[in-house]
Every structure is written in structure tokens, then in C-alpha cells.
C-alpha positions as a Markdown table, in Angstrom:
| # | Residue | x | y | z |
|---|---|---|---|---|
| 1 | Unk | -2.6 | -20.0 | 18.4 |
| 2 | Unk | -3.7 | -23.6 | 17.4 |
| 3 | Unk | -0.8 | -25.7 | 15.8 |
| 4 | Unk | -2.5 | -26.2 | 12.3 |
| 5 | Unk | -3.3 | -22.2 | 12.5 |
| 6 | Unk | 0.2 | -21.3 | 13.2 |
| 7 | Unk | 1.5 | -23.8 | 10.5 |
| 8 | Unk | -1.0 | -22.0 | 8.1 |
| 9 | Unk | 0.2 | -18.6 | 9.1 |
| 10 | Unk | 4.0 | -19.7 | 8.8 |
| 11 | Unk | 3.8 | -21.5 | 5.4 |
| 12 | Unk | 1.4 | -18.5 | 4.2 |
| 13 | Unk | 4.0 | -15.8 | 5.3 |
| 14 | Unk | 6.8 | -17.7 | 3.8 |
| 15 | Unk | 5.1 | -17.9 | 0.4 |
| 16 | Unk | 4.3 | -14.2 | 0.6 |
| 17 | Unk | 8.1 | -13.4 | 1.5 |
| 18 | Unk | 8.9 | -15.3 | -1.7 |
| 19 | Unk | 6.4 | -13.7 | -4.1 |
| 20 | Unk | 7.3 | -10.3 | -2.5 |
| 21 | Unk | 11.3 | -11.0 | -3.2 |
| 22 | Unk | 10.8 | -12.1 | -6.7 |
| 23 | Unk | 8.9 | -8.6 | -7.5 |
| 24 | Unk | 11.3 | -6.7 | -5.7 |
| 25 | Unk | 14.2 | -8.2 | -8.1 |
| 26 | Unk | 12.6 | -6.9 | -11.1 |
| 27 | Unk | 11.3 | -3.4 | -9.6 |
| 28 | Unk | 13.6 | -1.1 | -7.7 |
| 29 | Unk | 10.6 | 1.1 | -6.8 |
| 30 | Unk | 8.8 | -1.8 | -5.0 |
| 31 | Unk | 11.7 | -2.6 | -3.0 |
| 32 | Unk | 10.6 | -1.6 | 0.6 |
| 33 | Unk | 7.3 | -0.2 | -0.8 |
| 34 | Unk | 5.3 | -3.4 | -0.1 |
| 35 | Unk | 6.5 | -3.4 | 3.5 |
| 36 | Unk | 5.8 | 0.2 | 4.0 |
| 37 | Unk | 2.4 | -0.1 | 2.7 |
| 38 | Unk | 1.8 | -2.9 | 5.2 |
| 39 | Unk | 2.8 | -1.2 | 8.1 |
| 40 | Unk | 0.9 | 1.8 | 7.4 |
| 41 | Unk | -2.0 | -0.6 | 6.9 |
| 42 | Unk | -1.4 | -2.0 | 10.1 |
| 43 | Unk | -1.2 | 1.4 | 11.8 |
| 44 | Unk | -4.6 | 2.3 | 10.2 |
| 45 | Unk | -6.3 | -0.9 | 11.1 |
| 46 | Unk | -5.1 | -0.2 | 14.9 |
| 47 | Unk | -6.4 | 3.5 | 14.8 |
| 48 | Unk | -9.8 | 1.8 | 13.5 |
| 49 | Unk | -9.8 | -0.9 | 16.4 |
| 50 | Unk | -9.6 | -3.7 | 13.8 |
| 51 | Unk | -7.9 | -6.7 | 15.2 |
| 52 | Unk | -7.8 | -10.6 | 14.9 |
| 53 | Unk | -8.1 | -12.4 | 11.9 |
| 54 | Unk | -9.6 | -9.7 | 9.7 |
| 55 | Unk | -6.6 | -7.4 | 10.7 |
| 56 | Unk | -4.2 | -10.2 | 9.7 |
| 57 | Unk | -5.8 | -11.1 | 6.4 |
| 58 | Unk | -5.7 | -7.4 | 5.4 |
| 59 | Unk | -2.2 | -7.0 | 6.5 |
| 60 | Unk | -1.3 | -9.7 | 4.5 |
| 61 | Unk | -3.1 | -8.5 | 1.3 |
| 62 | Unk | -1.1 | -4.8 | 2.0 |
| 63 | Unk | 2.0 | -6.8 | 1.5 |
| 64 | Unk | 0.9 | -8.1 | -1.8 |
| 65 | Unk | -1.0 | -5.5 | -3.3 |
| 66 | Unk | 1.3 | -5.0 | -6.0 |
| 67 | Unk | 2.3 | -8.6 | -6.7 |
| 68 | Unk | 0.6 | -8.4 | -10.0 |
| 69 | Unk | 3.5 | -6.1 | -11.5 |
| 70 | Unk | 5.3 | -9.4 | -11.7 |
| 71 | Unk | 3.3 | -9.7 | -15.2 |
| 72 | Unk | 4.0 | -6.2 | -16.3 |
| 73 | Unk | 6.7 | -5.7 | -18.9 |
| 74 | Unk | 10.2 | -4.6 | -17.7 |
| 75 | Unk | 10.5 | -1.6 | -19.9 |
| 76 | Unk | 7.2 | -0.3 | -18.5 |
| 77 | Unk | 8.2 | -1.4 | -14.7 |
| 78 | Unk | 11.4 | 0.1 | -14.9 |
| 79 | Unk | 10.7 | 3.2 | -16.9 |
| 80 | Unk | 12.4 | 6.2 | -15.2 |
| 81 | Unk | 9.9 | 8.8 | -16.7 |
| 82 | Unk | 6.1 | 9.2 | -16.7 |
| 83 | Unk | 4.3 | 6.3 | -18.8 |
| 84 | Unk | 2.5 | 6.9 | -21.9 |
| 85 | Unk | -1.3 | 6.4 | -22.2 |
| 86 | Unk | -0.7 | 2.9 | -23.6 |
| 87 | Unk | 1.8 | 1.9 | -20.9 |
| 88 | Unk | -0.5 | 3.3 | -18.3 |
| 89 | Unk | -3.4 | 1.1 | -19.6 |
| 90 | Unk | -1.0 | -1.9 | -19.3 |
| 91 | Unk | 0.2 | -1.0 | -15.9 |
| 92 | Unk | -3.2 | -1.0 | -14.7 |
| 93 | Unk | -3.8 | -4.4 | -15.3 |
| 94 | Unk | -1.4 | -5.6 | -12.4 |
| 95 | Unk | -4.5 | -5.8 | -9.8 |
| 96 | Unk | -6.0 | -8.4 | -12.1 |
| 97 | Unk | -3.0 | -10.0 | -12.7 |
| 98 | Unk | -2.3 | -10.3 | -8.9 |
| 99 | Unk | -5.9 | -11.5 | -8.4 |
| 100 | Unk | -5.3 | -14.3 | -10.8 |
| 101 | Unk | -2.3 | -15.5 | -9.2 |
| 102 | Unk | -3.3 | -15.5 | -5.7 |
| 103 | Unk | -6.8 | -16.6 | -6.5 |
| 104 | Unk | -5.2 | -19.9 | -7.5 |
| 105 | Unk | -4.9 | -20.9 | -4.0 |
| 106 | Unk | -8.2 | -21.7 | -2.1 |
| 107 | Unk | -6.6 | -20.0 | 1.2 |
| 108 | Unk | -6.0 | -16.8 | -0.6 |
| 109 | Unk | -9.1 | -16.0 | -2.2 |
| 110 | Unk | -10.2 | -13.1 | 0.3 |
| 111 | Unk | -6.6 | -11.7 | 0.1 |
| 112 | Unk | -6.8 | -12.0 | -3.7 |
| 113 | Unk | -10.1 | -10.2 | -3.6 |
| 114 | Unk | -8.5 | -7.2 | -1.6 |
| 115 | Unk | -5.6 | -7.1 | -4.1 |
| 116 | Unk | -8.0 | -6.9 | -7.1 |
| 117 | Unk | -9.8 | -3.9 | -6.0 |
| 118 | Unk | -6.9 | -1.8 | -4.1 |
| 119 | Unk | -7.2 | 0.9 | -7.1 |
| 120 | Unk | -10.7 | 1.2 | -6.9 |
| 121 | Unk | -12.0 | 4.7 | -5.6 |
| 122 | Unk | -14.6 | 5.7 | -3.6 |
| 123 | Unk | -16.3 | 8.0 | -6.2 |
| 124 | Unk | -16.4 | 4.9 | -8.7 |
| 125 | Unk | -13.7 | 6.2 | -10.9 |
| 126 | Unk | -11.1 | 3.7 | -10.1 |
| 127 | Unk | -10.1 | 0.6 | -11.8 |
| 128 | Unk | -10.4 | -2.3 | -12.6 |
| 129 | Unk | -14.2 | -2.4 | -12.3 |
| 130 | Unk | -15.3 | 1.0 | -11.1 |
| 131 | Unk | -16.8 | -0.1 | -7.8 |
| 132 | Unk | -17.9 | 2.7 | -5.6 |
| 133 | Unk | -18.1 | 3.5 | -1.9 |
| 134 | Unk | -18.7 | 0.3 | 0.5 |
| 135 | Unk | -19.2 | -2.1 | -2.8 |
| 136 | Unk | -15.5 | -2.0 | -2.4 |
| 137 | Unk | -14.0 | -4.5 | 0.1 |
| 138 | Unk | -13.0 | -2.8 | 3.3 |
| 139 | Unk | -9.3 | -4.1 | 3.2 |
| 140 | Unk | -9.1 | -2.6 | -0.3 |
| 141 | Unk | -10.1 | 0.9 | 0.9 |
| 142 | Unk | -7.6 | 0.8 | 3.7 |
| 143 | Unk | -4.8 | -0.4 | 1.5 |
| 144 | Unk | -5.7 | 2.4 | -1.0 |
| 145 | Unk | -5.1 | 5.0 | 1.6 |
| 146 | Unk | -1.5 | 3.4 | 3.0 |
| 147 | Unk | -0.6 | 3.0 | -0.6 |
| 148 | Unk | -1.3 | 6.6 | -1.6 |
| 149 | Unk | 0.7 | 7.7 | 1.5 |
| 150 | Unk | 3.7 | 5.9 | 0.9 |
| 151 | Unk | 3.6 | 6.9 | -2.9 |
| 152 | Unk | 3.5 | 10.5 | -1.9 |
| 153 | Unk | 6.1 | 10.4 | 0.6 |
| 154 | Unk | 8.6 | 8.6 | -1.8 |
| 155 | Unk | 11.0 | 10.1 | -4.4 |
| 156 | Unk | 10.3 | 9.0 | -7.8 |
| 157 | Unk | 12.4 | 9.6 | -10.9 |
| 158 | Unk | 10.1 | 12.6 | -12.3 |
| 159 | Unk | 9.3 | 14.1 | -9.0 |
| 160 | Unk | 10.6 | 14.6 | -5.4 |
| 161 | Unk | 8.5 | 13.2 | -2.3 |
| 162 | Unk | 5.9 | 15.3 | -0.9 |
| 163 | Unk | 6.3 | 16.8 | 2.6 |
| 164 | Unk | 4.1 | 15.3 | 5.4 |
| 165 | Unk | 1.9 | 18.5 | 5.1 |
| 166 | Unk | 1.4 | 18.2 | 1.3 |
| 167 | Unk | 0.7 | 14.6 | 1.9 |
| 168 | Unk | -1.9 | 15.2 | 4.3 |
| 169 | Unk | -3.5 | 17.7 | 2.2 |
| 170 | Unk | -3.9 | 15.2 | -0.6 |
| 171 | Unk | -5.4 | 12.7 | 1.7 |
| 172 | Unk | -8.0 | 15.2 | 3.0 |
| 173 | Unk | -9.0 | 16.5 | -0.5 |
| 174 | Unk | -9.4 | 12.8 | -1.5 |
| 175 | Unk | -11.7 | 11.9 | 1.3 |
| 176 | Unk | -14.9 | 11.4 | -0.2 |
| 177 | Unk | -13.6 | 11.0 | -4.0 |
| 178 | Unk | -10.6 | 9.0 | -3.9 |
| 179 | Unk | -10.8 | 7.6 | -0.4 |
| 180 | Unk | -13.2 | 6.3 | 2.0 |
| 181 | Unk | -14.0 | 9.5 | 4.2 |
| 182 | Unk | -13.9 | 7.7 | 7.2 |
| 183 | Unk | -10.1 | 6.7 | 6.8 |
| 184 | Unk | -9.2 | 10.5 | 6.4 |
| 185 | Unk | -9.2 | 11.2 | 10.3 |
| 186 | Unk | -6.9 | 7.9 | 11.0 |
| 187 | Unk | -4.4 | 8.7 | 8.3 |
| 188 | Unk | -4.4 | 12.4 | 9.8 |
| 189 | Unk | -3.4 | 11.1 | 13.0 |
| 190 | Unk | -0.7 | 8.8 | 11.7 |
| 191 | Unk | 0.8 | 11.5 | 9.6 |
| 192 | Unk | 0.7 | 14.0 | 12.4 |
| 193 | Unk | 2.6 | 11.5 | 14.6 |
| 194 | Unk | 5.0 | 11.0 | 12.0 |
| 195 | Unk | 5.7 | 14.7 | 11.2 |
| 196 | Unk | 6.4 | 14.9 | 15.0 |
| 197 | Unk | 8.9 | 12.1 | 15.1 |
| 198 | Unk | 10.5 | 13.5 | 12.1 |
| 199 | Unk | 10.6 | 17.2 | 14.0 |
| 200 | Unk | 12.4 | 15.4 | 16.9 |
| 201 | Unk | 14.8 | 13.5 | 14.7 |
| 202 | Unk | 15.8 | 16.9 | 13.0 |
| 203 | Unk | 16.3 | 18.5 | 16.3 |
| 204 | Unk | 18.4 | 15.8 | 17.6 |
| 205 | Unk | 20.6 | 15.8 | 14.6 |
| 206 | Unk | 21.3 | 19.5 | 14.8 |
| 207 | Unk | 22.1 | 19.3 | 18.6 |
| 208 | Unk | 24.6 | 16.3 | 17.8 |
| 209 | Unk | 25.9 | 18.4 | 15.1 |
| 210 | Unk | 26.3 | 21.3 | 17.1 |
| 211 | Unk | 27.8 | 19.2 | 19.9 |
| 212 | Unk | 30.4 | 18.0 | 17.5 |
| 213 | Unk | 31.3 | 21.1 | 16.1 |
């Protein structure tokens, strides 16, 4: 990596870490969520064979996908139960807020655009603009799948986490409606590997438990 490019990379990552830390200080749910979504995005991109600078930009956008929640009121952001329709409408503003924050930097314009559209749906029923299919930036489509997977596998105050099998069923059900259908296969492979890993860990935990009995 050239010196100038490396410097830009370091500065960009440093600024991103600061922004994420500011958001996580306000929103307990976001703590770890951005990093997990970025990791899932990285795995999806690897499955798709996307490399180089394009992969790096999408990965950075995944880290920042929820940064607009900085502009959402605390009483909504930290509410332990389900949101009212009015509160949900306010929460839906976070992609636009994130875009406004990031687009102030000319070097983050492309990342800002991916953040803006990460809640669009393949069938055009998402927000903020109701884009559909390939009109949605590719990076936004990938982040949407990663975001959904982590949300489903995470516990919320109003529901327990879904199992991996349940999560996979939802992703497959959403292919061609909520999600880009081309991303369902890569998501399936990642979730199946995760299930195998969890199974091995459970077996190892039982073995250690019996050995110590």
C-alpha cells in the first residue's frame, strides 16, 4: 500500500472508531453490533469473491451503517420495548442522518451513500427512498443481509435471539423480497458454518463438563 493510501486508511479507520465509540456510548444495543455486522459483511464479500478497494469501502460502510442513530433521541434509542409508530418513524430517519454526517467529508461520499440505502428492500418497500433491486447500491444490499442476520441472532428486551435455523429460514424467505436473491446462497453457507462451529463448541463444553465431574 502506498504511503498516502496507507495514511488515508489509518486516518479513516481512526475517525470511524471514534464515531462508533460515540454511538455505542449512547446505545447499549449498538455495542458490538457494528463490529459484528462488519465481520458478517466481510464474510459475505469473501463468499462473493469481492476484493480490494471495493471490499474495503463496503466493510467501512458496514462499520458505520447505524451512525445516524447519534441523531435519534435517547428515549427512543434506549427504549426497552417495541417502538410506537411515531417512534419508529423517527428511528427510520437514521440512514438519512448518517448520510448527512458522512457526506460532509468528500472522501466518505461513497460510504455515505451505502449507509443511506442499507434499509432499502429488493422489492422496493424499504426506506428512505423505496429503491428496488439493482437500483440499491451493491454495498447496501450486502450490509442489509449482514445487519438482518446479526439482529435476528441477538437478544432484544422484547424477544430472545432466533436460532441459526430460524435465522436461515427468514433469510431464505426474504430472498427476492427483502434481500437480493443472489445473497441468499452466501448467507446460507456462512450460517451453516456458524451452526457447525456452535455444535462443536457445545460438544466440547459437554465433554469438559463430564471430564470434570
